[in-house]
Each structure stands twice: as structure tokens, then as C-alpha cells.
């Protein structure tokens, strides 16, 4: 089968039948071998039967959420290519031809672009049209270098195997962003097709929640970009703190009529510590994400990790600690010079603040080095243990065969035969027990496999039922309790 069209559905009785009939009509007009898969997320208004009557295959998905429903439908799809779109009649599935043409030409992911194709009056709230979607799409392009102009278009098509390789995890509305982000990071061939958006055909309010789902999209974009979440802010804080700290360590700095003194020096020290910690977080997050497969391998980060050994980290922390302790000793000497009496804060803080800052950064460097070393511990897959019962059964079988062979080769006296007979009975009893236990397990597996195969061949078990279960089980992440329509 070439194309499967997957539609998430939660109480779409008003529009699901129309969407299915339009899609099937598109298949017939273009001569496409395709199917419509309704990923039902627990509808209670009869949407399932309406979809079946219209010619769709309904896949029940237990886990709630837009992303969970789609992943269940994608896993159950039989086509080489999959198109996804909302079942609210806001997208015209008869316009999937250009999407399919791009896939046939080698594209991995084809995105619709509503801003290029046209948005009808009343089809999208002004807040989404002029702020939400443009801003989030800009953030996605800035953070990940994506060229997609409409990150959240609900109509898109893709190569099924390519998308499954991404290991998509989110279960809510942010699923739309995750697909584009991971495909971009993996270097997929992503193309765009102008798409029109019409007002949906429902009389009820959409499942989409403007602020909740908008935040979930933004949160995902930030968490998947350690560079923009930690590294760049950290470098900015470190630079400001370092420059200000050096300038103020020798005396006040006056800019126009404003004088900066030790109070600003304390703030500069805090900014330096915060920035250093953020940079370390960026490195740790990147290492963990690379090892777990959340983010692709980065050769630049790998070079840093290869250079930054535990010993070098401890050495750096030790040098910072030594500088901090030297500063504290200098402050004590300064206090001694003043006979351990009252000190002028404008003088003493210029020694204490840099020393304290160095000490804090030394411990941060040491702890980070230890943590990176922990993350770098290799995971080993040990060989499976031998089943003791099977091994014992094999030994008993070999002994029984040897006894039987010895009886046929040499004639025995009556006493020897009686003695061996008793030994043979004992060995045979153990062998039978071992074979019985192993046989029951093998027979159970064989019978279960044979029963399932016979039921599938007889038509009693739907061929897609196994895929449906897999889809429901593999759709993880933050579940959106009621969100099953796209933005």
C-alpha cells in the first residue's frame, strides 16, 4: 500500500465522516492505493461507527493526547507513506497530491504551510495567526536551523519508516514541534507545500488550549536546545561578570554621573558564577542527550569531552580553589594589618568577593568533572545466563543414551543387568522430568504461535491488531487529557 491518511479523533461525529469520504474520493480520482486510519482517542459520540461506515479503519488508542493518538495511528498504518491531518474538516484531504509527489521524489517529510497557502476568515484566532504560530515557528528556525515556515501545520506527510526512526516521545500538542525538530536535527529532506486552512465544521470549541499548549510547544523547543537554553545565556553572564569584576577589583568605575563600586562587584561575582554553572549545564545536558539518542552526535562536544578528563577537571578545580584560598589569606592579612578591627567594606570586599567567587567555581568545576565521568561510563551487555534446567536435562539425556548404547553392545550377566536397570530407571525418571518441564514451555509457545497464526489466516483476528497495540504502547510523553486536534 502506498499511502495511509491518519486522522486523530476525539468526538468528531460532526465532521469525521466528511473527512473520510473526501479522502477516499481522492484515492479513487488519482488511482492511489491508500487507506484512511482513524486513531480514536476514546470518542463517546459514535465517531467510530461513522468512520467505519464511510470506509475508514478505526484504531483505538488508549493513551490520551494528540501525539499519542497520532503515534498509535502511524504505527498501525499499512502504507509506505503516511499523511496526517485533523478530522475537523479544516483541511482539504483532496489536496494531498503535491505532498505525495514530493514523497515520491525522495522527501522524508513534507510540511504544509498555511501562511503561504491561505488562511480563511475565522479559520484561525488572531492571537494564533499573528503571534503564537509566527513566534514559535521563528524560535524553531532560530534554535534548530529549520527552514519550515509553519511549524504547527496539522497537515503533513512523511515516509513512515523515516519518522519511526526518530523515536518520537511527546504525547500532547508539542508532538507537531518534536517531529520537525528531530527531523531537522537528523538532516532529513524536509519540503513545504502551500496549504489552505478553512474554518472547521464543528459547533463545539476546539480541543486546543491557547496558553497551555503554546507553553508546551515553547518548553519543548527550549529543552531540546541546550545551546540556547544554557550555553548562550551562560556565556553572556560570564562575560559581563568577568569584565565588570576585573574593572571593579581595583577601584570604583564611573560612567557619566553613575558610579559603580563594591555593590556592583558582588553582582558581577554572582553573574560569573551563574554563567559558569549554565555553561556546565549546557555541556552536561548535551553529553546526556547524545548518549541517550535525544540529540544527534556533535563532534565539537565530543572533542571537549575527550579533552576534559576527570584529572583535568580536578586540576582546574584545584587551581581555582588555590586562587580562592590565596584571596582569603590576603583578606586575613589585610584584617591583621588593621589590628583585626573594623574594616572599610570598599577595601575588604575587593579581596573577599573575587576569592569567594573562585572558591565557588572550583567546586562547580570539580563536581561537573565527576558527573561527566559518570555519564561516560560505558554500558556493557553481558551474555545471557544458561538455563540450568535445560543444561541438566541435556546431561541426563546424554547419560541415558550412553546407558542404552552400552546395553546393546556387550552381553551382561543377570546381576549386572539388574544393577544397571535400577540405575537406568533413576536416570530415565530424571530425564522425563526435565523433558516434561522443557516440553511444556516449548509446547505452550508453539501452541500460542500456532493459534494466533490460524486465527489471522482464518480472519478471526484483524491483521492490524498487533500494530494497534504497539502504537498504544509506544506513544509516551506528556499526555494531553483532551487534546487530539492540531493547532
GROMACS .gro file of C-alpha atoms in nm:
model
  487
    1UNK     CA    1   0.000   0.000   0.000
    2UNK     CA    2   0.134   0.342  -0.091
    3UNK     CA    3  -0.046   0.595   0.130
    4UNK     CA    4  -0.218   0.590   0.469
    5UNK     CA    5  -0.402   0.900   0.587
    6UNK     CA    6  -0.410   0.912   0.968
    7UNK     CA    7  -0.661   1.133   1.148
    8UNK     CA    8  -0.667   1.171   1.529
    9UNK     CA    9  -1.021   1.166   1.658
   10UNK     CA   10  -1.193   1.255   1.984
   11UNK     CA   11  -1.567   1.312   1.949
   12UNK     CA   12  -1.563   1.432   1.588
   13UNK     CA   13  -1.903   1.294   1.488
   14UNK     CA   14  -1.994   1.616   1.307
   15UNK     CA   15  -1.701   1.606   1.064
   16UNK     CA   16  -1.520   1.271   1.062
   17UNK     CA   17  -1.747   1.112   0.801
   18UNK     CA   18  -1.696   1.406   0.564
   19UNK     CA   19  -1.317   1.388   0.602
   20UNK     CA   20  -1.310   1.014   0.535
   21UNK     CA   21  -1.530   1.037   0.225
   22UNK     CA   22  -1.322   1.321   0.081
   23UNK     CA   23  -1.002   1.124   0.131
   24UNK     CA   24  -1.139   0.805  -0.024
   25UNK     CA   25  -1.267   1.011  -0.317
   26UNK     CA   26  -0.915   1.148  -0.360
   27UNK     CA   27  -0.776   0.792  -0.370
   28UNK     CA   28  -1.026   0.692  -0.638
   29UNK     CA   29  -0.974   1.001  -0.853
   30UNK     CA   30  -0.593   0.972  -0.850
   31UNK     CA   31  -0.576   0.591  -0.863
   32UNK     CA   32  -0.385   0.570  -0.535
   33UNK     CA   33  -0.362   0.253  -0.331
   34UNK     CA   34  -0.447   0.402   0.005
   35UNK     CA   35  -0.641   0.378   0.329
   36UNK     CA   36  -0.787   0.606   0.594
   37UNK     CA   37  -0.691   0.530   0.954
   38UNK     CA   38  -0.892   0.692   1.231
   39UNK     CA   39  -0.684   0.697   1.551
   40UNK     CA   40  -0.967   0.714   1.801
   41UNK     CA   41  -0.874   0.852   2.142
   42UNK     CA   42  -1.185   0.741   2.329
   43UNK     CA   43  -1.475   0.904   2.146
   44UNK     CA   44  -1.816   0.873   2.310
   45UNK     CA   45  -2.033   1.030   2.038
   46UNK     CA   46  -2.033   0.745   1.786
   47UNK     CA   47  -1.745   0.878   1.575
   48UNK     CA   48  -1.601   0.529   1.539
   49UNK     CA   49  -1.903   0.379   1.364
   50UNK     CA   50  -1.949   0.681   1.140
   51UNK     CA   51  -1.588   0.648   1.028
   52UNK     CA   52  -1.625   0.274   0.960
   53UNK     CA   53  -1.943   0.329   0.761
   54UNK     CA   54  -1.760   0.585   0.549
   55UNK     CA   55  -1.483   0.334   0.470
   56UNK     CA   56  -1.213   0.403   0.728
   57UNK     CA   57  -1.024   0.164   0.953
   58UNK     CA   58  -1.059   0.263   1.319
   59UNK     CA   59  -0.764   0.215   1.552
   60UNK     CA   60  -0.839   0.259   1.924
   61UNK     CA   61  -0.559   0.438   2.114
   62UNK     CA   62  -0.589   0.425   2.492
   63UNK     CA   63  -0.333   0.687   2.593
   64UNK     CA   64  -0.485   1.035   2.577
   65UNK     CA   65  -0.330   1.318   2.378
   66UNK     CA   66  -0.279   1.445   2.026
   67UNK     CA   67   0.068   1.294   1.993
   68UNK     CA   68  -0.033   0.961   2.145
   69UNK     CA   69  -0.328   0.928   1.908
   70UNK     CA   70  -0.114   1.006   1.605
   71UNK     CA   71   0.165   0.766   1.704
   72UNK     CA   72  -0.091   0.490   1.752
   73UNK     CA   73  -0.234   0.557   1.407
   74UNK     CA   74   0.109   0.584   1.243
   75UNK     CA   75   0.224   0.253   1.396
   76UNK     CA   76  -0.091   0.083   1.266
   77UNK     CA   77  -0.071   0.236   0.917
   78UNK     CA   78  -0.004  -0.007   0.631
   79UNK     CA   79   0.117   0.242   0.373
   80UNK     CA   80   0.475   0.324   0.282
   81UNK     CA   81   0.385   0.691   0.317
   82UNK     CA   82   0.166   0.848   0.584
   83UNK     CA   83  -0.025   1.175   0.574
   84UNK     CA   84  -0.174   1.320   0.890
   85UNK     CA   85  -0.444   1.578   0.934
   86UNK     CA   86  -0.719   1.679   1.174
   87UNK     CA   87  -1.063   1.521   1.145
   88UNK     CA   88  -1.240   1.858   1.187
   89UNK     CA   89  -1.274   1.935   0.812
   90UNK     CA   90  -1.039   2.234   0.832
   91UNK     CA   91  -0.800   2.075   0.580
   92UNK     CA   92  -0.896   1.952   0.235
   93UNK     CA   93  -0.758   1.599   0.202
   94UNK     CA   94  -0.826   1.609  -0.170
   95UNK     CA   95  -0.520   1.836  -0.200
   96UNK     CA   96  -0.272   1.570  -0.085
   97UNK     CA   97  -0.144   1.520  -0.441
   98UNK     CA   98   0.153   1.762  -0.412
   99UNK     CA   99   0.251   1.607  -0.078
  100UNK     CA  100   0.262   1.261  -0.235
  101UNK     CA  101   0.457   1.389  -0.536
  102UNK     CA  102   0.728   1.528  -0.307
  103UNK     CA  103   0.749   1.200  -0.117
  104UNK     CA  104   0.783   1.006  -0.441
  105UNK     CA  105   1.063   1.244  -0.534
  106UNK     CA  106   1.258   1.144  -0.223
  107UNK     CA  107   1.143   1.380   0.051
  108UNK     CA  108   1.135   1.243   0.406
  109UNK     CA  109   0.889   1.497   0.546
  110UNK     CA  110   0.655   1.732   0.360
  111UNK     CA  111   0.510   2.016   0.566
  112UNK     CA  112   0.204   2.220   0.484
  113UNK     CA  113   0.238   2.598   0.507
  114UNK     CA  114  -0.087   2.776   0.584
  115UNK     CA  115   0.070   3.122   0.565
  116UNK     CA  116   0.166   3.060   0.201
  117UNK     CA  117  -0.148   2.872   0.101
  118UNK     CA  118  -0.402   3.099   0.268
  119UNK     CA  119  -0.599   3.118   0.592
  120UNK     CA  120  -0.972   3.180   0.550
  121UNK     CA  121  -1.152   3.431   0.769
  122UNK     CA  122  -1.239   3.276   1.103
  123UNK     CA  123  -1.019   2.969   1.045
  124UNK     CA  124  -0.752   3.071   1.298
  125UNK     CA  125  -0.782   3.301   1.602
  126UNK     CA  126  -0.591   3.629   1.558
  127UNK     CA  127  -0.370   3.550   1.858
  128UNK     CA  128  -0.255   3.227   1.692
  129UNK     CA  129  -0.226   3.380   1.345
  130UNK     CA  130  -0.024   3.690   1.428
  131UNK     CA  131   0.161   3.594   1.746
  132UNK     CA  132   0.158   3.229   1.853
  133UNK     CA  133   0.240   3.042   1.532
  134UNK     CA  134   0.479   3.304   1.384
  135UNK     CA  135   0.676   3.341   1.709
  136UNK     CA  136   0.705   2.968   1.777
  137UNK     CA  137   0.799   2.898   1.415
  138UNK     CA  138   1.067   3.171   1.438
  139UNK     CA  139   1.203   3.019   1.759
  140UNK     CA  140   1.219   2.679   1.590
  141UNK     CA  141   1.409   2.821   1.294
  142UNK     CA  142   1.646   3.014   1.523
  143UNK     CA  143   1.719   2.730   1.764
  144UNK     CA  144   1.749   2.443   1.517
  145UNK     CA  145   1.816   2.596   1.176
  146UNK     CA  146   1.489   2.465   1.036
  147UNK     CA  147   1.357   2.615   0.713
  148UNK     CA  148   0.994   2.537   0.793
  149UNK     CA  149   0.774   2.844   0.788
  150UNK     CA  150   0.480   2.684   0.967
  151UNK     CA  151   0.597   2.457   1.250
  152UNK     CA  152   0.247   2.367   1.362
  153UNK     CA  153   0.060   2.297   1.042
  154UNK     CA  154  -0.159   1.993   1.111
  155UNK     CA  155  -0.147   1.870   0.752
  156UNK     CA  156   0.180   1.699   0.666
  157UNK     CA  157   0.305   1.378   0.503
  158UNK     CA  158   0.614   1.166   0.552
  159UNK     CA  159   0.794   0.841   0.490
  160UNK     CA  160   0.668   0.610   0.765
  161UNK     CA  161   0.997   0.430   0.830
  162UNK     CA  162   1.191   0.758   0.844
  163UNK     CA  163   0.957   0.907   1.104
  164UNK     CA  164   0.951   0.591   1.317
  165UNK     CA  165   1.332   0.603   1.329
  166UNK     CA  166   1.311   0.940   1.507
  167UNK     CA  167   1.169   0.777   1.821
  168UNK     CA  168   0.908   1.047   1.884
  169UNK     CA  169   0.812   1.064   2.252
  170UNK     CA  170   0.577   1.352   2.331
  171UNK     CA  171   0.209   1.274   2.378
  172UNK     CA  172   0.048   1.618   2.359
  173UNK     CA  173   0.025   1.902   2.112
  174UNK     CA  174   0.401   1.953   2.115
  175UNK     CA  175   0.423   1.637   1.904
  176UNK     CA  176   0.397   1.865   1.599
  177UNK     CA  177   0.713   2.052   1.702
  178UNK     CA  178   0.901   1.737   1.801
  179UNK     CA  179   0.858   1.585   1.456
  180UNK     CA  180   1.003   1.890   1.279
  181UNK     CA  181   1.284   1.941   1.529
  182UNK     CA  182   1.408   1.583   1.528
  183UNK     CA  183   1.376   1.553   1.150
  184UNK     CA  184   1.582   1.873   1.114
  185UNK     CA  185   1.850   1.756   1.358
  186UNK     CA  186   1.880   1.425   1.173
  187UNK     CA  187   1.930   1.604   0.841
  188UNK     CA  188   1.609   1.479   0.678
  189UNK     CA  189   1.493   1.613   0.343
  190UNK     CA  190   1.211   1.846   0.453
  191UNK     CA  191   0.999   2.031   0.198
  192UNK     CA  192   0.696   2.259   0.209
  193UNK     CA  193   0.368   2.270   0.020
  194UNK     CA  194   0.128   2.569   0.037
  195UNK     CA  195  -0.188   2.463   0.223
  196UNK     CA  196  -0.521   2.629   0.278
  197UNK     CA  197  -0.692   2.637   0.615
  198UNK     CA  198  -1.071   2.666   0.639
  199UNK     CA  199  -1.298   2.711   0.940
  200UNK     CA  200  -1.365   2.370   1.093
  201UNK     CA  201  -1.708   2.215   1.071
  202UNK     CA  202  -1.766   2.164   1.444
  203UNK     CA  203  -2.013   2.353   1.658
  204UNK     CA  204  -1.820   2.289   1.980
  205UNK     CA  205  -1.497   2.457   2.094
  206UNK     CA  206  -1.167   2.305   1.972
  207UNK     CA  207  -0.954   2.089   2.199
  208UNK     CA  208  -0.660   2.329   2.163
  209UNK     CA  209  -0.586   2.547   2.468
  210UNK     CA  210  -0.403   2.862   2.360
  211UNK     CA  211  -0.179   2.927   2.660
  212UNK     CA  212  -0.130   2.572   2.788
  213UNK     CA  213  -0.044   2.421   2.451
  214UNK     CA  214   0.156   2.724   2.341
  215UNK     CA  215   0.371   2.690   2.653
  216UNK     CA  216   0.417   2.319   2.589
  217UNK     CA  217   0.549   2.393   2.240
  218UNK     CA  218   0.787   2.662   2.370
  219UNK     CA  219   0.901   2.442   2.658
  220UNK     CA  220   0.984   2.159   2.421
  221UNK     CA  221   1.181   2.389   2.188
  222UNK     CA  222   1.388   2.518   2.480
  223UNK     CA  223   1.454   2.179   2.637
  224UNK     CA  224   1.573   2.038   2.306
  225UNK     CA  225   1.824   2.319   2.256
  226UNK     CA  226   2.086   2.323   2.535
  227UNK     CA  227   2.277   2.582   2.334
  228UNK     CA  228   2.001   2.845   2.362
  229UNK     CA  229   1.871   2.732   2.699
  230UNK     CA  230   2.205   2.718   2.882
  231UNK     CA  231   2.513   2.792   2.672
  232UNK     CA  232   2.439   3.131   2.517
  233UNK     CA  233   2.282   3.285   2.833
  234UNK     CA  234   2.569   3.139   3.036
  235UNK     CA  235   2.835   3.291   2.811
  236UNK     CA  236   2.661   3.628   2.828
  237UNK     CA  237   2.650   3.620   3.210
  238UNK     CA  238   3.011   3.504   3.234
  239UNK     CA  239   3.136   3.776   3.001
  240UNK     CA  240   2.950   4.054   3.182
  241UNK     CA  241   3.055   3.925   3.524
  242UNK     CA  242   3.419   3.881   3.427
  243UNK     CA  243   3.454   4.222   3.260
  244UNK     CA  244   3.278   4.403   3.543
  245UNK     CA  245   3.468   4.210   3.808
  246UNK     CA  246   3.810   4.291   3.660
  247UNK     CA  247   3.719   4.657   3.619
  248UNK     CA  248   3.589   4.695   3.975
  249UNK     CA  249   3.855   4.491   4.152
  250UNK     CA  250   4.098   4.786   4.152
  251UNK     CA  251   3.854   5.063   4.238
  252UNK     CA  252   3.524   5.236   4.155
  253UNK     CA  253   3.421   5.286   3.793
  254UNK     CA  254   3.232   5.600   3.692
  255UNK     CA  255   3.019   5.617   3.379
  256UNK     CA  256   2.883   5.967   3.335
  257UNK     CA  257   2.725   6.058   3.665
  258UNK     CA  258   2.684   5.695   3.778
  259UNK     CA  259   2.948   5.539   4.000
  260UNK     CA  260   2.984   5.160   4.024
  261UNK     CA  261   3.155   5.026   4.333
  262UNK     CA  262   3.172   4.715   4.553
  263UNK     CA  263   2.796   4.654   4.542
  264UNK     CA  264   2.827   4.608   4.168
  265UNK     CA  265   3.132   4.391   4.226
  266UNK     CA  266   2.919   4.150   4.430
  267UNK     CA  267   2.666   4.136   4.148
  268UNK     CA  268   2.945   4.076   3.897
  269UNK     CA  269   3.070   3.782   4.104
  270UNK     CA  270   2.720   3.634   4.116
  271UNK     CA  271   2.679   3.677   3.738
  272UNK     CA  272   3.011   3.500   3.679
  273UNK     CA  273   2.909   3.204   3.896
  274UNK     CA  274   2.564   3.177   3.735
  275UNK     CA  275   2.711   3.196   3.386
  276UNK     CA  276   2.975   2.933   3.463
  277UNK     CA  277   2.712   2.699   3.602
  278UNK     CA  278   2.488   2.749   3.296
  279UNK     CA  279   2.777   2.664   3.063
  280UNK     CA  280   2.845   2.348   3.261
  281UNK     CA  281   2.475   2.258   3.242
  282UNK     CA  282   2.486   2.300   2.865
  283UNK     CA  283   2.777   2.059   2.841
  284UNK     CA  284   2.623   1.802   3.076
  285UNK     CA  285   2.286   1.818   2.901
  286UNK     CA  286   2.447   1.775   2.561
  287UNK     CA  287   2.650   1.474   2.674
  288UNK     CA  288   2.347   1.304   2.827
  289UNK     CA  289   2.123   1.379   2.527
  290UNK     CA  290   2.384   1.242   2.286
  291UNK     CA  291   2.430   0.920   2.481
  292UNK     CA  292   2.056   0.862   2.515
  293UNK     CA  293   1.986   0.943   2.150
  294UNK     CA  294   1.773   1.253   2.216
  295UNK     CA  295   2.013   1.469   2.016
  296UNK     CA  296   2.245   1.370   1.730
  297UNK     CA  297   2.618   1.325   1.783
  298UNK     CA  298   2.812   1.653   1.796
  299UNK     CA  299   3.181   1.623   1.708
  300UNK     CA  300   3.266   1.955   1.877
  301UNK     CA  301   3.117   1.843   2.208
  302UNK     CA  302   3.291   1.508   2.173
  303UNK     CA  303   3.628   1.682   2.135
  304UNK     CA  304   3.563   1.880   2.454
  305UNK     CA  305   3.467   1.564   2.641
  306UNK     CA  306   3.774   1.378   2.512
  307UNK     CA  307   3.996   1.662   2.630
  308UNK     CA  308   3.817   1.730   2.957
  309UNK     CA  309   3.915   1.423   3.155
  310UNK     CA  310   3.841   1.380   3.521
  311UNK     CA  311   4.203   1.459   3.602
  312UNK     CA  312   4.199   1.784   3.405
  313UNK     CA  313   3.874   1.885   3.569
  314UNK     CA  314   4.015   1.818   3.913
  315UNK     CA  315   4.327   2.015   3.821
  316UNK     CA  316   4.121   2.313   3.705
  317UNK     CA  317   3.910   2.300   4.019
  318UNK     CA  318   4.223   2.276   4.231
  319UNK     CA  319   4.376   2.584   4.068
  320UNK     CA  320   4.059   2.785   4.123
  321UNK     CA  321   4.043   2.666   4.482
  322UNK     CA  322   4.406   2.767   4.536
  323UNK     CA  323   4.334   3.113   4.395
  324UNK     CA  324   4.031   3.145   4.623
  325UNK     CA  325   4.226   3.037   4.930
  326UNK     CA  326   4.505   3.279   4.843
  327UNK     CA  327   4.249   3.556   4.830
  328UNK     CA  328   4.109   3.458   5.169
  329UNK     CA  329   4.461   3.455   5.316
  330UNK     CA  330   4.518   3.801   5.169
  331UNK     CA  331   4.195   3.923   5.328
  332UNK     CA  332   4.309   3.788   5.667
  333UNK     CA  333   4.641   3.965   5.630
  334UNK     CA  334   4.454   4.283   5.542
  335UNK     CA  335   4.245   4.240   5.855
  336UNK     CA  336   4.557   4.178   6.061
  337UNK     CA  337   4.712   4.498   5.932
  338UNK     CA  338   4.408   4.674   6.070
  339UNK     CA  339   4.459   4.503   6.408
  340UNK     CA  340   4.158   4.277   6.349
  341UNK     CA  341   3.934   4.575   6.395
  342UNK     CA  342   3.662   4.734   6.184
  343UNK     CA  343   3.733   4.730   5.809
  344UNK     CA  344   3.626   4.954   5.527
  345UNK     CA  345   3.392   4.739   5.311
  346UNK     CA  346   3.501   4.926   5.000
  347UNK     CA  347   3.851   4.786   5.051
  348UNK     CA  348   3.790   4.445   5.206
  349UNK     CA  349   3.518   4.332   4.963
  350UNK     CA  350   3.753   4.386   4.668
  351UNK     CA  351   3.957   4.097   4.809
  352UNK     CA  352   3.685   3.874   4.956
  353UNK     CA  353   3.438   3.875   4.663
  354UNK     CA  354   3.686   3.751   4.396
  355UNK     CA  355   3.820   3.491   4.641
  356UNK     CA  356   3.473   3.361   4.724
  357UNK     CA  357   3.381   3.355   4.355
  358UNK     CA  358   3.690   3.148   4.272
  359UNK     CA  359   3.612   2.901   4.551
  360UNK     CA  360   3.252   2.851   4.434
  361UNK     CA  361   3.363   2.799   4.074
  362UNK     CA  362   3.628   2.549   4.185
  363UNK     CA  363   3.368   2.323   4.342
  364UNK     CA  364   3.143   2.360   4.039
  365UNK     CA  365   3.427   2.251   3.811
  366UNK     CA  366   3.511   1.951   4.031
  367UNK     CA  367   3.150   1.834   4.060
  368UNK     CA  368   3.092   1.878   3.688
  369UNK     CA  369   3.403   1.676   3.606
  370UNK     CA  370   3.286   1.394   3.829
  371UNK     CA  371   2.941   1.399   3.671
  372UNK     CA  372   3.079   1.395   3.316
  373UNK     CA  373   3.293   1.096   3.412
  374UNK     CA  374   2.983   0.917   3.544
  375UNK     CA  375   2.799   0.987   3.220
  376UNK     CA  376   3.095   0.849   3.028
  377UNK     CA  377   3.081   0.508   3.195
  378UNK     CA  378   3.020   0.252   2.922
  379UNK     CA  379   2.720   0.026   2.942
  380UNK     CA  380   2.804  -0.338   2.884
  381UNK     CA  381   2.561  -0.606   2.768
  382UNK     CA  382   2.652  -0.925   2.948
  383UNK     CA  383   2.582  -1.258   2.778
  384UNK     CA  384   2.261  -1.426   2.896
  385UNK     CA  385   2.292  -1.692   3.166
  386UNK     CA  386   2.250  -2.056   3.067
  387UNK     CA  387   1.918  -2.209   3.172
  388UNK     CA  388   2.013  -2.457   3.449
  389UNK     CA  389   1.707  -2.676   3.387
  390UNK     CA  390   1.786  -2.716   3.017
  391UNK     CA  391   2.151  -2.787   3.087
  392UNK     CA  392   2.058  -3.056   3.344
  393UNK     CA  393   1.809  -3.211   3.104
  394UNK     CA  394   2.081  -3.230   2.838
  395UNK     CA  395   2.322  -3.405   3.074
  396UNK     CA  396   2.055  -3.656   3.177
  397UNK     CA  397   1.965  -3.726   2.811
  398UNK     CA  398   2.330  -3.790   2.727
  399UNK     CA  399   2.367  -4.027   3.022
  400UNK     CA  400   2.053  -4.219   2.927
  401UNK     CA  401   2.172  -4.258   2.568
  402UNK     CA  402   2.510  -4.383   2.686
  403UNK     CA  403   2.345  -4.641   2.915
  404UNK     CA  404   2.118  -4.763   2.636
  405UNK     CA  405   2.410  -4.789   2.395
  406UNK     CA  406   2.616  -4.988   2.646
  407UNK     CA  407   2.334  -5.240   2.691
  408UNK     CA  408   2.316  -5.321   2.319
  409UNK     CA  409   2.691  -5.351   2.265
  410UNK     CA  410   2.800  -5.601   2.535
  411UNK     CA  411   2.622  -5.900   2.683
  412UNK     CA  412   2.575  -5.873   3.055
  413UNK     CA  413   2.525  -6.112   3.337
  414UNK     CA  414   2.191  -6.118   3.518
  415UNK     CA  415   2.335  -5.939   3.823
  416UNK     CA  416   2.495  -5.663   3.609
  417UNK     CA  417   2.174  -5.620   3.407
  418UNK     CA  418   1.963  -5.588   3.724
  419UNK     CA  419   2.205  -5.336   3.872
  420UNK     CA  420   2.207  -5.121   3.555
  421UNK     CA  421   1.832  -5.149   3.523
  422UNK     CA  422   1.785  -4.982   3.860
  423UNK     CA  423   2.032  -4.708   3.765
  424UNK     CA  424   1.861  -4.664   3.428
  425UNK     CA  425   1.521  -4.621   3.590
  426UNK     CA  426   1.654  -4.345   3.812
  427UNK     CA  427   1.822  -4.166   3.520
  428UNK     CA  428   1.517  -4.208   3.298
  429UNK     CA  429   1.294  -4.062   3.569
  430UNK     CA  430   1.511  -3.750   3.594
  431UNK     CA  431   1.526  -3.723   3.214
  432UNK     CA  432   1.149  -3.750   3.185
  433UNK     CA  433   1.100  -3.478   3.443
  434UNK     CA  434   1.347  -3.246   3.265
  435UNK     CA  435   1.193  -3.314   2.926
  436UNK     CA  436   0.844  -3.262   3.062
  437UNK     CA  437   0.928  -2.916   3.202
  438UNK     CA  438   1.105  -2.808   2.884
  439UNK     CA  439   0.839  -2.966   2.668
  440UNK     CA  440   0.557  -2.784   2.842
  441UNK     CA  441   0.728  -2.449   2.786
  442UNK     CA  442   0.801  -2.525   2.420
  443UNK     CA  443   0.457  -2.663   2.360
  444UNK     CA  444   0.297  -2.359   2.520
  445UNK     CA  445   0.491  -2.123   2.295
  446UNK     CA  446   0.426  -2.334   1.987
  447UNK     CA  447   0.054  -2.364   2.058
  448UNK     CA  448   0.018  -1.991   2.123
  449UNK     CA  449   0.203  -1.904   1.798
  450UNK     CA  450   0.006  -2.160   1.601
  451UNK     CA  451  -0.324  -2.044   1.748
  452UNK     CA  452  -0.255  -1.680   1.658
  453UNK     CA  453  -0.139  -1.769   1.307
  454UNK     CA  454  -0.450  -1.985   1.249
  455UNK     CA  455  -0.679  -1.709   1.373
  456UNK     CA  456  -0.517  -1.448   1.148
  457UNK     CA  457  -0.534  -1.678   0.842
  458UNK     CA  458  -0.898  -1.758   0.921
  459UNK     CA  459  -0.981  -1.386   0.950
  460UNK     CA  460  -1.075  -1.404   1.320
  461UNK     CA  461  -0.801  -1.164   1.428
  462UNK     CA  462  -0.753  -0.839   1.229
  463UNK     CA  463  -0.411  -0.813   1.071
  464UNK     CA  464  -0.361  -0.464   1.211
  465UNK     CA  465  -0.446  -0.551   1.570
  466UNK     CA  466  -0.086  -0.618   1.670
  467UNK     CA  467   0.022  -0.284   1.526
  468UNK     CA  468  -0.257  -0.108   1.712
  469UNK     CA  469  -0.135  -0.242   2.043
  470UNK     CA  470   0.221  -0.144   1.959
  471UNK     CA  471   0.113   0.207   1.874
  472UNK     CA  472  -0.068   0.250   2.203
  473UNK     CA  473   0.225   0.118   2.400
  474UNK     CA  474   0.498   0.319   2.229
  475UNK     CA  475   0.325   0.655   2.247
  476UNK     CA  476   0.479   0.807   2.554
  477UNK     CA  477   0.545   1.154   2.691
  478UNK     CA  478   0.321   1.415   2.843
  479UNK     CA  479  -0.033   1.302   2.782
  480UNK     CA  480  -0.280   1.573   2.691
  481UNK     CA  481  -0.606   1.473   2.856
  482UNK     CA  482  -0.832   1.600   2.583
  483UNK     CA  483  -0.617   1.743   2.308
  484UNK     CA  484  -0.645   1.549   1.983
  485UNK     CA  485  -0.674   1.825   1.726
  486UNK     CA  486  -0.383   2.016   1.577
  487UNK     CA  487  -0.313   2.382   1.609
   0.00000   0.00000   0.00000
